[in-house]
XYZ file of C-alpha atoms in Angstrom:
686
model
C -9.062 10.633 -19.576
C -5.565 10.129 -20.956
C -5.452 10.505 -24.737
C -2.966 10.381 -27.609
C -2.638 14.163 -27.597
C -1.074 13.845 -24.142
C 1.083 10.770 -24.761
C 2.213 11.517 -28.325
C 1.381 15.124 -29.268
C 2.141 16.252 -32.795
C 2.280 19.829 -31.516
C 2.940 21.426 -28.132
C 2.405 25.004 -27.001
C 4.153 26.208 -23.844
C 2.184 29.085 -22.349
C 4.664 31.182 -20.416
C 7.742 29.822 -22.189
C 10.787 31.939 -21.403
C 14.389 32.607 -22.364
C 15.243 32.390 -18.678
C 15.808 28.720 -17.875
C 15.659 29.482 -14.166
C 11.926 29.987 -14.667
C 9.620 26.956 -15.039
C 8.435 28.077 -18.477
C 12.000 28.485 -19.705
C 13.134 25.133 -18.324
C 10.220 23.294 -19.954
C 11.184 24.756 -23.330
C 14.818 23.734 -22.829
C 13.883 20.222 -21.691
C 11.630 19.733 -24.731
C 14.376 20.945 -27.090
C 17.165 18.960 -25.401
C 14.897 15.914 -25.225
C 14.625 15.872 -29.019
C 10.907 16.564 -29.365
C 10.099 16.001 -33.065
C 6.745 17.782 -33.341
C 5.826 21.449 -33.681
C 6.922 23.375 -30.584
C 5.196 26.728 -29.992
C 5.589 29.418 -27.361
C 3.199 32.077 -26.044
C 4.918 34.959 -24.268
C 3.796 38.545 -24.972
C 7.164 39.912 -23.806
C 9.340 37.923 -26.215
C 9.598 37.651 -30.000
C 11.736 34.518 -29.774
C 12.200 32.031 -26.974
C 15.304 29.847 -27.161
C 15.299 30.135 -30.930
C 11.550 29.506 -31.354
C 9.103 32.181 -32.541
C 6.970 33.414 -29.648
C 3.311 34.352 -30.077
C 1.939 37.381 -28.273
C -1.471 35.852 -27.581
C -2.897 32.335 -27.387
C -5.516 33.430 -29.932
C -2.768 33.709 -32.544
C -1.424 30.138 -32.442
C -2.456 27.346 -34.849
C -4.437 24.361 -33.568
C -2.314 22.506 -31.018
C -2.584 19.036 -29.451
C -1.019 19.716 -26.041
C -0.771 22.888 -23.974
C 1.631 23.193 -21.038
C 0.736 26.148 -18.818
C 3.429 27.833 -16.724
C 1.543 31.037 -15.942
C -0.151 32.350 -12.773
C -3.294 30.477 -11.784
C -5.548 33.501 -12.321
C -4.855 33.444 -16.084
C -5.286 29.705 -16.623
C -9.090 29.529 -16.954
C -9.307 32.113 -19.733
C -6.345 30.587 -21.582
C -7.729 27.061 -21.402
C -11.136 28.240 -22.601
C -9.566 29.632 -25.786
C -7.406 26.537 -26.327
C -10.239 24.073 -25.789
C -12.939 25.923 -27.726
C -10.923 27.525 -30.542
C -7.613 25.675 -30.951
C -8.793 22.032 -30.795
C -6.478 21.397 -27.856
C -7.323 18.103 -26.146
C -4.484 17.736 -23.638
C -3.378 20.125 -20.894
C -0.634 20.149 -18.295
C -0.947 22.898 -15.681
C 2.315 23.440 -13.832
C 0.946 26.368 -11.844
C -0.113 26.136 -8.194
C -2.810 28.176 -6.455
C -5.878 26.038 -7.085
C -7.754 23.471 -4.979
C -4.823 23.009 -2.617
C -5.048 26.688 -1.618
C -8.618 27.801 -0.855
C -12.260 27.646 -1.972
C -11.724 30.210 -4.728
C -8.905 28.092 -6.117
C -11.116 25.008 -5.894
C -13.867 26.769 -7.832
C -11.484 27.816 -10.621
C -10.064 24.303 -10.737
C -13.565 22.850 -11.171
C -14.396 25.309 -13.967
C -11.215 24.324 -15.786
C -12.076 20.636 -15.471
C -15.600 21.259 -16.777
C -14.258 23.036 -19.873
C -11.718 20.306 -20.610
C -14.325 17.583 -20.073
C -16.665 19.355 -22.512
C -14.187 18.711 -25.340
C -13.261 15.190 -24.111
C -9.837 16.485 -23.179
C -7.247 15.370 -20.647
C -5.811 17.413 -17.776
C -2.643 16.663 -15.803
C -2.320 18.842 -12.699
C -2.584 21.570 -11.678
C 0.314 21.978 -9.242
C 2.632 19.422 -10.842
C 5.995 19.122 -12.615
C 4.525 17.627 -15.811
C 5.035 14.476 -17.882
C 8.075 12.573 -19.169
C 7.894 9.930 -21.877
C 9.789 8.799 -24.964
C 8.118 11.475 -27.121
C 8.716 14.639 -25.096
C 10.122 15.908 -21.814
C 7.275 18.102 -20.570
C 8.677 18.988 -17.138
C 10.435 22.023 -15.669
C 12.755 19.971 -13.451
C 15.914 17.919 -13.646
C 17.279 15.305 -13.754
C 15.812 13.887 -16.931
C 16.456 10.134 -16.850
C 17.154 8.454 -20.164
C 13.967 6.756 -21.353
C 14.230 2.988 -20.923
C 11.358 0.832 -22.165
C 12.371 -1.827 -19.622
C 12.539 0.704 -16.805
C 9.967 1.754 -14.222
C 6.844 3.796 -14.823
C 6.458 6.371 -12.049
C 3.096 7.955 -11.184
C 3.259 10.534 -8.405
C 0.839 12.832 -6.660
C 3.767 15.056 -5.738
C 6.090 16.614 -8.288
C 8.963 17.186 -5.871
C 8.719 13.604 -4.628
C 8.852 12.359 -8.215
C 12.073 14.336 -8.691
C 13.574 12.949 -5.478
C 12.682 9.392 -6.504
C 14.264 9.841 -9.931
C 17.408 11.433 -8.470
C 17.963 8.657 -5.945
C 16.970 5.928 -8.407
C 19.442 7.064 -11.053
C 22.285 6.855 -8.514
C 21.289 3.250 -7.742
C 20.995 2.268 -11.374
C 17.177 2.147 -11.405
C 15.964 2.911 -14.964
C 12.812 4.910 -15.703
C 10.304 5.017 -18.543
C 7.127 7.132 -18.279
C 6.790 9.637 -15.442
C 3.448 11.250 -14.601
C 3.208 13.940 -11.927
C -0.541 14.435 -11.407
C -0.395 17.127 -8.704
C -3.894 17.918 -7.464
C -5.338 15.287 -9.798
C -8.243 17.610 -10.575
C -9.345 15.427 -13.466
C -6.696 12.742 -13.848
C -5.390 11.048 -10.720
C -2.922 8.248 -10.114
C -5.730 5.704 -10.507
C -6.677 7.104 -13.927
C -3.108 6.881 -15.219
C -2.932 3.303 -13.948
C -6.222 2.542 -15.702
C -4.790 3.817 -18.993
C -1.646 1.730 -18.526
C -3.751 -1.347 -17.824
C -6.109 -0.941 -20.776
C -3.228 -0.319 -23.209
C -0.691 -2.709 -21.668
C 1.489 -4.727 -24.024
C 4.131 -6.987 -22.454
C 6.341 -6.534 -25.512
C 6.551 -2.742 -25.370
C 5.415 -1.496 -21.954
C 7.408 -1.403 -18.687
C 6.578 -4.233 -16.293
C 7.237 -2.216 -13.132
C 4.992 0.575 -11.837
C 5.901 2.792 -8.886
C 3.210 4.909 -7.229
C 3.324 7.793 -4.777
C -0.173 8.649 -3.548
C -1.371 11.386 -1.260
C -5.016 10.648 -2.013
C -6.865 7.554 -3.177
C -9.884 9.157 -4.755
C -11.188 5.968 -6.369
C -10.090 2.879 -4.402
C -12.157 0.541 -6.578
C -10.461 1.777 -9.749
C -7.044 1.402 -8.153
C -7.882 -2.116 -6.989
C -9.312 -3.171 -10.353
C -6.473 -1.958 -12.544
C -3.607 -2.741 -10.201
C -4.920 -6.304 -9.854
C -5.391 -6.569 -13.607
C -1.856 -5.351 -14.343
C -0.304 -7.650 -11.743
C -2.212 -10.609 -13.187
C -0.637 -9.675 -16.542
C 2.835 -9.996 -15.015
C 3.388 -6.391 -13.926
C 4.886 -5.614 -10.509
C 3.621 -2.624 -8.537
C 4.977 -0.905 -5.421
C 3.441 2.134 -3.776
C 3.743 4.687 -1.016
C 0.551 6.108 0.493
C 1.356 9.243 2.466
C -1.037 11.170 4.686
C -2.469 8.254 6.654
C -2.094 9.994 10.047
C -3.903 13.116 11.210
C -0.705 15.146 10.921
C 0.204 13.645 7.547
C -3.327 14.262 6.309
C -3.095 17.925 7.271
C 0.205 18.225 5.392
C -1.205 16.412 2.352
C -4.334 18.544 2.377
C -2.301 21.737 2.312
C -0.142 20.274 -0.458
C -2.617 18.741 -2.910
C -5.962 18.850 -1.118
C -5.723 15.124 -0.327
C -8.093 13.407 2.096
C -6.662 10.927 4.589
C -7.441 7.263 4.733
C -6.129 5.122 7.546
C -2.922 3.174 7.116
C -4.747 -0.031 8.012
C -7.327 0.393 5.249
C -4.698 1.357 2.681
C -2.601 -1.679 3.569
C -5.682 -3.870 3.190
C -6.356 -2.380 -0.251
C -2.755 -2.890 -1.358
C -2.777 -6.454 -0.052
C -5.948 -7.290 -1.965
C -4.520 -5.777 -5.153
C -1.089 -7.405 -4.790
C 0.701 -4.034 -4.436
C 3.888 -4.001 -2.347
C 3.432 -1.467 0.475
C 6.357 0.938 1.001
C 6.806 3.561 3.689
C 9.617 5.660 2.174
C 11.290 6.639 -1.087
C 14.294 4.498 -0.176
C 12.084 1.464 0.377
C 10.164 2.121 -2.846
C 13.393 2.193 -4.843
C 14.693 -0.898 -3.051
C 11.507 -2.745 -3.995
C 11.861 -1.532 -7.587
C 15.431 -2.835 -7.586
C 14.311 -6.202 -6.191
C 11.734 -6.366 -8.990
C 14.570 -6.033 -11.521
C 16.341 -9.118 -10.163
C 15.267 -12.773 -10.184
C 12.195 -13.564 -8.057
C 12.630 -14.703 -4.472
C 10.658 -17.955 -4.141
C 11.712 -19.152 -0.679
C 12.526 -17.882 2.802
C 16.119 -19.061 3.228
C 18.734 -16.372 2.639
C 22.526 -16.727 2.589
C 24.344 -13.548 3.639
C 27.806 -13.378 2.064
C 30.012 -10.614 3.421
C 33.399 -9.339 4.465
C 31.761 -6.867 6.875
C 30.428 -8.578 9.991
C 28.416 -5.654 11.397
C 26.411 -5.163 8.220
C 25.633 -8.882 8.169
C 24.339 -8.741 11.748
C 22.017 -5.818 10.992
C 20.765 -7.512 7.823
C 20.182 -10.806 9.626
C 18.153 -8.990 12.284
C 15.857 -7.212 9.843
C 15.329 -10.298 7.654
C 14.489 -12.444 10.673
C 12.051 -9.874 12.084
C 10.381 -9.662 8.678
C 9.739 -13.399 8.443
C 12.687 -14.526 6.316
C 15.321 -16.954 7.592
C 19.105 -17.167 7.704
C 19.567 -20.929 8.142
C 22.753 -22.402 9.557
C 25.062 -23.825 6.899
C 26.872 -26.933 8.098
C 27.952 -30.406 7.028
C 30.587 -31.799 4.696
C 30.019 -29.237 1.940
C 30.368 -26.423 4.463
C 33.654 -27.881 5.703
C 34.898 -28.212 2.120
C 33.978 -24.575 1.380
C 35.911 -23.444 4.443
C 39.139 -24.903 2.993
C 39.006 -22.370 0.144
C 38.827 -19.398 2.522
C 41.378 -17.702 4.735
C 41.742 -18.894 8.366
C 39.214 -17.167 10.591
C 36.482 -17.140 7.962
C 33.044 -18.434 8.915
C 30.637 -20.324 6.663
C 27.846 -20.949 9.171
C 25.696 -18.093 7.721
C 26.349 -15.271 7.511
C 29.297 -16.418 5.421
C 32.067 -14.031 6.493
C 35.190 -14.346 4.337
C 36.987 -11.447 6.016
C 38.155 -8.043 4.815
C 40.994 -9.749 2.933
C 38.595 -11.946 0.959
C 39.207 -12.141 -2.781
C 37.086 -12.128 -5.922
C 37.954 -15.792 -6.466
C 36.742 -16.698 -2.982
C 33.501 -14.810 -3.540
C 32.907 -16.771 -6.739
C 33.487 -20.087 -4.960
C 31.114 -19.158 -2.128
C 28.387 -18.183 -4.583
C 28.878 -21.420 -6.547
C 28.418 -23.425 -3.343
C 25.229 -21.499 -2.495
C 23.964 -22.046 -6.041
C 24.849 -25.722 -6.493
C 25.674 -27.345 -3.134
C 23.398 -25.732 -0.562
C 19.988 -26.721 -1.964
C 18.121 -25.233 0.998
C 19.387 -21.727 0.194
C 16.844 -19.743 -1.847
C 18.735 -16.476 -2.404
C 21.988 -14.669 -1.683
C 22.715 -11.187 -0.389
C 26.297 -10.115 -1.064
C 27.608 -7.260 1.118
C 30.948 -6.029 -0.210
C 32.334 -2.571 0.269
C 35.871 -1.212 0.345
C 38.072 0.296 3.048
C 39.888 2.158 0.257
C 43.037 0.001 0.383
C 42.646 -1.774 -2.937
C 40.620 -1.889 -6.148
C 37.466 -4.031 -5.822
C 36.577 -4.027 -9.517
C 37.476 -7.725 -9.878
C 35.084 -8.557 -7.045
C 32.267 -6.600 -8.680
C 33.027 -8.189 -12.052
C 32.591 -11.640 -10.508
C 29.391 -10.486 -8.845
C 28.060 -9.131 -12.152
C 28.732 -12.447 -13.906
C 27.077 -14.466 -11.138
C 23.982 -12.248 -11.337
C 23.549 -13.470 -14.893
C 24.458 -17.158 -14.593
C 23.001 -18.133 -11.214
C 19.386 -19.289 -11.128
C 18.919 -18.117 -7.541
C 18.346 -14.395 -6.955
C 21.370 -12.404 -5.797
C 21.050 -8.960 -4.202
C 24.249 -6.846 -4.201
C 24.847 -4.469 -1.290
C 27.735 -2.204 -2.287
C 27.842 0.423 0.467
C 31.174 2.143 -0.316
C 29.697 4.824 -2.549
C 32.814 7.012 -2.125
C 35.718 4.560 -1.740
C 34.401 2.335 -4.533
C 32.675 5.025 -6.565
C 34.456 4.130 -9.825
C 33.887 0.392 -9.424
C 30.203 0.846 -8.542
C 29.753 3.081 -11.585
C 31.213 0.327 -13.776
C 28.967 -2.236 -12.084
C 25.871 -0.104 -12.757
C 26.893 0.536 -16.373
C 26.372 -3.174 -17.018
C 22.675 -2.829 -16.218
C 22.956 -3.854 -12.570
C 21.332 -2.106 -9.614
C 22.956 -1.461 -6.233
C 21.472 -1.594 -2.727
C 23.699 0.766 -0.709
C 21.945 0.059 2.619
C 21.480 -3.508 3.826
C 18.704 -2.663 6.312
C 16.578 -0.876 3.705
C 17.102 -3.855 1.376
C 16.129 -6.285 4.142
C 12.869 -4.505 4.922
C 11.995 -4.228 1.248
C 12.817 -7.874 0.592
C 10.477 -8.954 3.392
C 7.661 -6.776 2.035
C 8.086 -8.177 -1.474
C 8.163 -11.770 -0.246
C 5.035 -11.495 1.890
C 2.986 -9.660 -0.769
C 0.711 -12.205 -2.406
C -0.894 -12.226 -5.812
C -4.158 -10.271 -6.181
C -7.163 -11.804 -4.456
C -9.773 -13.713 -6.382
C -12.276 -11.520 -8.214
C -15.297 -13.821 -7.867
C -15.503 -14.671 -4.183
C -18.195 -17.016 -2.912
C -19.471 -15.939 0.488
C -21.630 -17.993 2.869
C -25.398 -17.773 2.418
C -27.100 -15.480 4.910
C -30.663 -14.240 5.419
C -30.436 -11.127 3.261
C -34.184 -10.470 3.417
C -34.194 -10.311 7.209
C -31.050 -8.177 7.312
C -32.451 -5.661 4.818
C -35.727 -5.389 6.713
C -33.845 -4.535 9.926
C -31.631 -1.963 8.203
C -34.487 -0.358 6.305
C -36.505 0.183 9.474
C -33.599 1.333 11.666
C -32.419 4.901 12.184
C -28.834 6.130 11.982
C -26.627 5.278 14.929
C -26.156 2.128 16.974
C -28.738 -0.608 16.530
C -30.747 -1.652 19.565
C -29.576 -4.815 21.335
C -32.655 -6.591 20.019
C -31.970 -5.635 16.377
C -28.295 -6.422 16.832
C -29.147 -9.945 17.978
C -31.483 -10.411 15.008
C -28.737 -9.245 12.627
C -26.239 -11.697 14.073
C -28.738 -14.540 13.861
C -29.594 -13.642 10.261
C -25.864 -13.694 9.453
C -25.488 -17.198 10.839
C -22.872 -16.197 13.412
C -23.312 -18.236 16.623
C -24.068 -16.068 19.641
C -24.536 -16.527 23.324
C -28.105 -16.716 24.637
C -29.036 -13.553 26.504
C -31.765 -11.713 28.367
C -32.096 -7.925 28.099
C -34.411 -6.205 30.562
C -34.934 -2.780 32.097
C -37.295 -4.236 34.706
C -35.787 -6.106 37.644
C -39.020 -8.023 38.147
C -39.049 -9.261 34.558
C -35.367 -10.170 34.717
C -35.784 -12.217 37.876
C -38.725 -14.068 36.364
C -36.680 -15.011 33.270
C -33.315 -15.703 34.880
C -33.965 -19.439 35.167
C -33.466 -19.698 31.377
C -29.711 -19.190 31.841
C -27.666 -21.476 34.099
C -25.343 -20.009 36.719
C -22.684 -18.670 36.755
C -23.709 -15.718 34.637
C -22.302 -12.360 33.530
C -24.307 -9.133 33.837
C -23.613 -6.099 31.591
C -24.972 -2.599 31.382
C -26.764 -1.660 28.149
C -26.378 1.939 26.979
C -22.814 3.184 27.630
C -20.499 2.531 24.702
C -17.560 1.089 26.651
C -18.962 -1.151 29.360
C -15.606 -1.999 30.958
C -14.662 1.671 31.367
C -17.832 2.324 33.363
C -17.502 -0.835 35.498
C -20.532 -2.033 33.613
C -19.546 -5.715 33.493
C -19.991 -8.027 36.499
C -18.645 -11.590 36.219
C -19.352 -14.824 38.077
C -22.821 -14.002 39.354
C -24.088 -17.184 41.057
C -27.334 -16.450 42.921
C -30.701 -14.740 42.499
C -29.751 -12.370 45.324
C -26.622 -11.277 43.469
C -28.662 -10.759 40.296
C -31.054 -8.463 42.149
C -28.277 -6.449 43.799
C -26.180 -6.138 40.656
C -29.187 -5.041 38.600
C -29.518 -1.937 40.775
C -25.765 -1.215 40.546
C -25.734 -1.431 36.757
C -28.886 0.641 36.254
C -27.354 3.430 38.349
C -24.565 3.873 35.771
C -24.941 7.041 33.725
C -26.540 6.269 30.366
C -27.842 2.832 31.393
C -31.055 1.803 29.672
C -31.163 -1.923 30.491
C -29.193 -4.900 31.773
C -28.005 -7.859 29.697
C -27.512 -11.289 31.232
C -25.493 -14.047 29.547
C -23.978 -17.354 30.615
C -20.321 -17.238 31.663
C -18.368 -18.812 28.828
C -14.748 -19.892 29.059
C -12.226 -20.036 26.240
C -9.909 -17.778 24.287
C -11.240 -14.266 23.738
C -11.275 -13.287 20.049
C -12.354 -10.226 18.106
C -13.832 -9.439 14.713
C -14.928 -6.036 13.526
C -15.769 -3.724 10.656
C -14.544 -0.274 9.668
C -15.939 1.720 6.734
C -14.015 4.574 5.145
C -15.413 6.783 2.357
C -14.876 5.285 -1.077
C -13.449 2.012 0.220
C -15.115 -1.335 0.664
C -15.587 -2.354 4.287
C -12.406 -3.280 6.139
C -12.846 -6.497 8.120
C -10.626 -6.977 11.163
C -9.789 -9.925 13.373
C -7.512 -10.553 16.317
C -7.337 -11.471 19.979
C -10.291 -10.024 21.860
C -11.228 -8.598 25.227
C -8.768 -6.087 26.606
C -5.979 -7.629 24.514
C -7.146 -5.822 21.388
C -6.177 -2.494 22.989
C -3.093 -3.714 24.840
C -1.521 -5.855 22.109
C -3.066 -4.219 19.029
C -2.582 -7.560 17.296
C -5.100 -7.103 14.496
C -5.221 -8.276 10.870
C -7.305 -6.514 8.228
C -8.640 -7.209 4.747
C -11.108 -5.557 2.403
C -14.495 -7.137 1.845
C -15.461 -9.367 0.110
C -13.084 -11.835 1.749
C -12.336 -15.317 0.434
C -11.664 -18.246 2.738
C -7.982 -18.085 1.738
C -7.799 -14.397 2.676
C -9.507 -15.079 6.009
C -7.058 -17.868 6.742
C -4.103 -15.591 5.940
C -5.551 -12.919 8.236
C -5.750 -15.338 11.147
C -2.317 -16.863 10.543
C -0.654 -13.442 10.261
C -1.537 -12.605 13.874
C 1.396 -12.456 16.281
C -0.769 -14.381 18.727
C -1.591 -17.143 16.244
C 0.174 -19.714 18.449
C -2.481 -19.082 21.109
C -5.176 -19.825 18.529
C -3.412 -23.074 17.666
C -3.134 -24.064 21.314
C -0.078 -23.764 23.540
C 1.241 -24.881 26.926
C -1.305 -27.599 27.310
C -4.277 -25.417 26.417
C -6.554 -26.230 23.511
C -6.662 -23.967 20.509
C -9.754 -22.698 18.753
C -11.848 -23.991 15.883
C -9.954 -22.189 13.113
C -12.320 -23.346 10.387
C -15.246 -21.754 12.206
C -13.258 -18.543 12.798
C -12.653 -18.351 9.039
C -16.358 -18.867 8.404
C -17.315 -16.122 10.885
C -15.005 -13.651 9.106
C -16.611 -14.573 5.803
C -20.116 -14.273 7.266
C -19.216 -10.820 8.541
C -18.080 -9.988 5.018
C -21.380 -11.280 3.624
C -23.238 -9.135 6.163
C -21.579 -5.863 5.121
C -21.999 -6.702 1.437
C -25.740 -7.035 2.146
C -25.857 -4.023 4.459
C -23.351 -1.420 3.204
C -24.930 1.060 5.631
C -22.898 -0.554 8.423
C -20.082 1.892 9.272
C -18.780 0.280 12.459
C -19.177 -3.128 14.002
C -17.458 -4.992 16.839
C -17.917 -8.514 18.083
C -15.731 -8.443 21.171
C -15.325 -10.880 22.574
C -16.000 -14.018 20.683
C -15.276 -16.939 22.982
C -13.311 -19.597 21.136
C -12.769 -23.234 22.025
C -11.659 -26.239 20.004
C -15.313 -27.100 19.416
C -17.069 -23.776 18.855
C -16.784 -20.000 18.661
C -19.564 -17.914 20.171
C -20.266 -14.187 19.869
C -20.752 -12.631 23.290
C -20.819 -8.852 22.914
C -21.867 -7.155 19.660
C -22.446 -3.577 18.595
C -23.407 -2.332 15.134
C -23.534 1.249 13.897
C -25.267 2.234 10.658
C -25.404 5.370 8.580
C -27.803 5.755 5.684
C -26.579 7.930 2.833
């Protein structure tokens, strides 16, 4: 629970403050003094009478009441110290720099929990442990450098890792990215990234608060809180970009040893970010590139003009933009020919617009004017202009700076010559501009920003399903996979069309019922999880004799408990499924089905509940979407029904949250109908 004692303390005590600024306690004192903290600054260090000119107390019992305590002492002393501060000194905010708690072992976890309990008992706030601290306009409560100048129009940074926060600030300052509030939450024992975001949402004022939030997460302890407050902030006009580390087994192990974080899959995290409207980033460089894009005018269309005097950089940028879904349209016609007359012979205006290494500031200005006023189909410009070190490029960057202000279309400057043009870039940044030194990183970030939609609707209307029937099946079932009979009842109750089927463990009964299904038929083993892997699927069965023979073959498979018979359906094989991760809503998946799901891995995901618009975006984001539309003379599928099936699956898991896994693979899709053929459902009751 973030409080005023943390954000604007009238008094701060640094436990472990030191005269040695190479120690964390000493550096925190120096940073608070150099940062101009205006409140009462106190030190506790039994070995010193004065610390950096401030009287030092021998014992925490001796200090006056204090709003905020910053602890830079060994973990084993923190619990006793915090108990005194909370119970006797009216301290309501704590920052624990020290490591050696929940990220270390069970003993550390136990101490960490006791500390949280004490702080909660006085309605206090805890940042950390295992963090670098907090930076804001009121105080610089960190032991690290650099300390960026507070900028109310900069970026708020909330990080689960202190070192990563430092690296982001270091790199951002070189690019010209400004910062405002910085929270390093460390283990997040009481206050995590989501809690800081909640505070920023509840107290957000567009007139005074930064409109850009950058997040580095190693754990998402409360996905619903993150979704709620990120969506709320974005709907208020805030832009949010985030990195979620630790989404692989190896990354999870590293995160667990670092801050005790628990992994969640990359797919589920991406689905959460997409629903919230958060731009997904995979590196610090990409995060800062997205932050820089946020600072410039908004990209509202796909068509990009690349303006350069460096052909290779333009080629690499064109590649990454095209792969990411943006376009570099050909520029031609009378206006293009007219533009060419202003450039040196050998220049190209077709896009990329290459005006050669000898290109001038005046030529750059003319090109940008044409892209702004003449080429209506161009939505944005990327200007790549470095220096071979032969001449001063300050005039070029001055023109670029002016055009950034006066042009209505967004312009993204790539100034890669950070050594040859160091002085000129520094001047460019001093005017409040931001540089993108790497065109490929910019291209990837630009694609991510463009394809990130606004937050999903909060009140989603799902199709009506038979909730009573579904609950009765779930309530009576045991943990594990539902029986084929219960699975069929669940699908019927959900309103998802399915193929007619017969399930029997008696050959005699099967043969007596087989006339209900017209030949050709498909026969499948019931029992083994992966039927194809056990040769448990037999296609194109056309006679009673084949049914009898194949029944014996299938029942001989290890784990077989019955045989399922269905009509042979033809059409495009599709897939929908469900994955449930702790703390998250169900992730709904869709894609091409059959063996293609494993071979192509062409799957889209979204968090339930899913609106019809979200379901449509899922389907249309598939690489194989052209197959769904119909291609090479073959009919496509009924897309409207596919959308409805995704929504019905969402309605099912909202009714039955006990579902932890579910696959419908394949669904057979035609232009007229989509039919579920093979379904499995796994439940787990908490």
